[in-house]
Amino acid sequence: MPRINRVAVTGVTGLIGTALVAQLKSDGYQVQKLVRRPVRTADEVFWDPIKGEIDTNSIEGVDAVFHLAGASVGGKRWSAAYRSEILNSRLLGTTTIATACEQLKPSVFISASAIGHYGETGNRAVTEADGGGGDFLSIVCREWEAAASLAPSVRTIKLRTGIVLDPTGGALGQMLPIFKFGVGGKLGSGKQWWSWITLHDQIRAMIFLLNSKIDGPVNLTAPNPVTNQEFTAALAHAMKRPAFFPAPAFALRAVLGGFSSELLGSKRVIPKVLTDAKFEFDYPFVASALTALVV
């Protein structure tokens, strides 16, 4: 297997992208950041994912590509226009970068996806071998992964990422202030399964996959998913705060619209590919993960 030295990354300003670039540089990789604005530094490369434009000359000879760009599914109500933006940002951007990869032939193309692929799973545990759901995000993930397959001559990994935990952003970053003031609690019934992973293990797993022979879909979730009630109880315990104030499902739907389905829906996802490959999680259990993160 050829040694990987030079890595291109899209989505470099997001929670995962920022952490990945920092770790890659710390590990001694040469990183080129694909940006959608005029370049400012020598390590930046311009691309326009919507128009299908990318400066392939500047990344000629790259060894690996991480594609993490896409409109956020949280933070905005899912109007018809924003649903289109969520889908198009993934479909068009992934088509652009996958087509470039087929031309450039890096050793590996690692493209983001999400556990939204599986839809509602209830109490049923699912692995990478299971099929997808039929809701909006399942359809988005299916189209997203299909676009990533447009580089058939390149080893391609599709990262089905769960709820990424880090105090600086994402779901945990939004929950911390609420729990800090003692007004946190379960969401809806609390019986829905949350499949989570710390940002720390997310980045470790991505670099592990970079240097593996694995291809195809990979669930990036810790091996021990928990119910939302278990999660919020563990968070309250870690913060030494009560968790007496549940958020009713109807209120979440009223405030968040379509995104509420991601908080109230149940996805019990198992990272079989990673565990079969002997990847060792530093934080396999939510209690120790949250204790470490909220200190």
XYZ file of C-alpha atoms in Angstrom:
295
model
C 0.000 0.000 0.000
C 1.558 3.356 -1.038
C 2.450 5.795 1.739
C 0.063 8.735 2.057
C 1.706 12.124 2.491
C -0.400 14.751 0.730
C -4.068 15.108 1.652
C -6.764 17.413 0.258
C -9.749 18.313 2.466
C -13.087 20.015 1.768
C -15.354 21.389 4.490
C -12.344 22.666 6.435
C -14.271 25.248 8.483
C -16.745 22.781 9.997
C -16.448 21.083 13.374
C -14.993 17.872 11.941
C -12.994 19.508 9.151
C -11.238 21.938 11.493
C -10.237 19.143 13.870
C -9.170 16.831 11.031
C -6.896 19.420 9.392
C -5.245 20.198 12.736
C -4.617 16.506 13.476
C -3.338 15.720 9.981
C -0.843 18.579 10.226
C 0.189 17.461 13.707
C 0.795 13.956 12.319
C 3.073 15.324 9.599
C 0.766 15.164 6.568
C 0.861 17.906 3.942
C -2.671 19.324 3.846
C -4.338 21.280 1.071
C -7.603 22.966 2.015
C -10.288 23.367 -0.651
C -12.088 26.671 -0.107
C -14.993 28.436 -1.846
C -13.539 31.946 -1.574
C -10.421 33.466 -3.179
C -7.332 31.668 -1.870
C -5.270 33.486 0.750
C -2.467 31.070 1.583
C -0.280 28.590 -0.269
C -2.090 25.589 1.222
C -5.500 26.650 -0.124
C -7.115 25.574 -3.403
C -10.223 27.171 -4.887
C -13.311 25.179 -5.789
C -16.962 25.934 -6.445
C -18.941 22.774 -5.617
C -22.241 24.082 -6.979
C -20.825 25.158 -10.341
C -18.697 22.028 -10.571
C -15.433 23.967 -10.685
C -12.195 22.833 -9.066
C -8.544 23.732 -9.615
C -7.327 20.197 -10.309
C -3.870 21.417 -11.356
C -3.218 22.555 -7.787
C -4.031 19.142 -6.324
C -2.394 17.031 -9.030
C -0.564 14.145 -7.344
C -2.558 14.288 -4.117
C -2.509 10.968 -2.212
C -5.912 11.206 -0.509
C -9.060 13.329 -0.480
C -11.428 13.909 2.441
C -14.746 15.400 1.346
C -16.666 16.863 4.300
C -18.498 19.833 2.776
C -22.298 20.216 2.863
C -25.013 22.500 4.198
C -25.802 21.968 7.883
C -28.938 19.968 8.678
C -29.305 21.772 12.015
C -29.798 25.414 12.875
C -32.487 26.193 10.286
C -36.053 25.086 9.685
C -36.376 22.698 6.761
C -38.353 24.803 4.332
C -38.711 23.452 0.805
C -35.895 25.769 -0.260
C -33.586 24.644 2.519
C -34.319 20.975 1.849
C -33.159 21.615 -1.707
C -30.024 23.315 -0.385
C -29.248 20.364 1.907
C -29.590 17.900 -0.971
C -27.890 19.974 -3.663
C -24.909 20.938 -1.504
C -24.173 17.248 -1.077
C -25.130 15.957 -4.497
C -23.419 18.673 -6.554
C -20.373 19.044 -4.306
C -19.759 15.296 -4.099
C -20.216 14.907 -7.850
C -17.607 17.636 -8.395
C -15.004 16.180 -6.063
C -15.621 12.542 -7.033
C -15.255 13.388 -10.730
C -11.959 15.127 -9.920
C -10.808 12.067 -7.957
C -11.544 9.790 -10.906
C -9.273 12.035 -12.973
C -6.516 12.496 -10.353
C -6.465 8.881 -9.045
C -5.555 9.435 -5.359
C -5.005 6.315 -3.252
C -8.252 6.901 -1.388
C -11.357 9.098 -1.496
C -13.133 9.457 1.859
C -16.533 11.095 1.579
C -18.886 12.155 4.358
C -22.284 10.587 4.803
C -24.430 10.073 7.898
C -26.368 7.509 9.905
C -29.454 9.263 8.562
C -29.016 6.683 5.790
C -30.766 4.076 7.972
C -33.899 6.080 8.723
C -35.948 5.109 11.772
C -34.590 1.869 13.279
C -36.471 1.811 16.605
C -34.833 -0.704 18.937
C -33.323 -2.655 16.051
C -29.526 -2.489 15.842
C -28.156 -1.908 12.327
C -24.734 -2.290 10.724
C -23.239 -1.265 7.397
C -24.898 -4.309 5.788
C -28.416 -2.978 6.468
C -30.456 -1.070 3.914
C -31.577 2.534 4.050
C -34.788 4.199 5.154
C -37.337 6.186 3.192
C -37.421 9.577 4.922
C -35.879 12.809 3.660
C -32.412 12.373 5.175
C -32.281 8.719 4.102
C -32.890 9.834 0.527
C -30.257 12.566 0.882
C -27.699 10.061 2.169
C -28.492 7.593 -0.590
C -27.991 10.245 -3.290
C -24.904 11.543 -1.492
C -23.267 8.119 -1.404
C -24.224 7.428 -5.010
C -22.403 10.602 -6.059
C -19.332 9.455 -4.103
C -19.319 6.311 -6.256
C -18.451 8.381 -9.342
C -14.773 7.572 -8.755
C -14.953 3.796 -9.368
C -11.212 3.388 -9.939
C -10.382 4.898 -6.509
C -10.779 3.203 -3.127
C -13.793 5.022 -1.729
C -14.994 5.152 1.874
C -18.400 6.565 2.844
C -18.425 7.831 6.422
C -21.815 7.291 8.044
C -21.258 9.599 10.986
C -23.465 9.684 14.079
C -23.934 12.437 16.674
C -20.468 13.935 17.118
C -19.745 15.018 20.680
C -17.518 17.982 21.436
C -18.094 20.944 23.751
C -17.161 23.429 21.020
C -20.089 22.663 18.728
C -22.686 20.245 17.428
C -25.427 18.773 19.610
C -23.349 18.734 22.806
C -22.221 22.315 22.347
C -25.883 23.381 22.172
C -26.924 21.261 25.149
C -24.206 22.366 27.574
C -25.568 25.859 28.354
C -29.041 24.425 28.985
C -27.752 21.793 31.399
C -25.366 24.281 33.012
C -28.369 26.256 34.223
C -30.109 23.114 35.471
C -32.971 23.156 32.987
C -31.948 20.226 30.777
C -33.716 16.923 30.365
C -34.697 14.189 27.968
C -36.052 15.024 24.521
C -39.531 13.680 23.840
C -40.021 10.242 25.364
C -36.278 9.761 25.817
C -36.633 6.172 24.583
C -35.116 6.894 21.170
C -31.619 5.548 20.527
C -28.772 8.003 19.980
C -25.700 6.726 18.163
C -22.848 8.998 19.150
C -19.076 9.367 18.854
C -16.635 11.811 20.394
C -14.915 14.190 17.990
C -11.646 12.774 19.311
C -12.534 9.217 18.197
C -14.121 10.503 14.978
C -10.801 11.995 13.884
C -8.822 8.963 15.055
C -11.123 6.671 13.070
C -10.871 8.809 9.935
C -7.076 8.683 9.990
C -7.212 4.947 10.762
C -9.369 4.447 7.657
C -7.051 6.651 5.605
C -4.232 4.168 6.201
C -6.304 0.991 5.936
C -7.477 -1.124 3.006
C -11.152 -0.655 3.914
C -13.648 0.653 1.386
C -17.406 1.127 1.189
C -19.680 2.425 3.956
C -18.315 2.732 7.494
C -20.386 3.649 10.550
C -18.578 6.257 12.626
C -20.353 5.713 15.928
C -19.190 4.436 19.295
C -19.885 0.722 19.869
C -22.356 1.430 22.693
C -25.297 3.596 21.578
C -27.626 4.808 24.324
C -31.169 6.045 24.626
C -31.682 9.790 24.815
C -32.794 9.405 28.431
C -29.551 7.579 29.253
C -27.562 10.244 27.398
C -29.158 13.176 29.212
C -28.819 11.430 32.579
C -25.112 10.847 31.903
C -24.651 14.467 30.851
C -26.434 15.752 33.962
C -24.280 13.482 36.147
C -21.071 14.656 34.459
C -22.073 18.293 34.960
C -23.434 17.693 38.482
C -26.730 19.237 37.439
C -30.332 17.976 37.512
C -32.134 16.782 34.383
C -35.732 17.341 35.420
C -37.027 19.371 32.494
C -37.960 17.225 29.489
C -38.532 18.917 26.146
C -41.924 17.728 24.832
C -41.933 16.299 21.317
C -44.607 18.753 20.140
C -42.492 21.713 21.296
C -39.400 20.426 19.483
C -41.419 19.928 16.301
C -42.849 23.452 16.597
C -39.429 25.058 17.099
C -37.209 22.879 14.879
C -39.560 21.647 12.173
C -38.134 18.770 10.131
C -34.834 18.652 12.042
C -36.757 17.560 15.141
C -37.018 14.106 13.549
C -33.257 13.699 14.011
C -33.538 14.343 17.759
C -36.749 12.399 18.315
C -36.045 9.570 15.875
C -34.304 6.358 16.921
C -31.111 5.108 15.253
C -29.295 2.245 16.958
C -26.174 1.986 14.820
C -23.248 -0.390 15.380
C -19.743 0.294 13.911
C -19.145 -3.280 12.732
C -16.569 -2.420 10.055
C -14.398 -0.514 12.530
C -14.658 -3.096 15.288
C -13.961 -5.948 12.844
C -10.837 -4.022 11.769
C -9.741 -3.894 15.448
C -10.086 -0.132 15.763
C -10.013 0.705 19.471
C -12.189 3.554 20.680
C -10.716 5.740 23.407
C -14.276 6.538 24.492
C -16.567 3.532 23.919
C -18.987 4.458 26.745
C -21.012 7.653 26.974
C -20.545 8.248 30.711
C -16.754 8.395 30.527
C -16.906 10.336 27.264
C -19.131 13.061 28.713
C -17.142 13.216 31.938
C -13.992 13.882 29.896
C -15.680 16.415 27.625
C -17.384 18.633 30.182
C -14.488 18.982 32.637
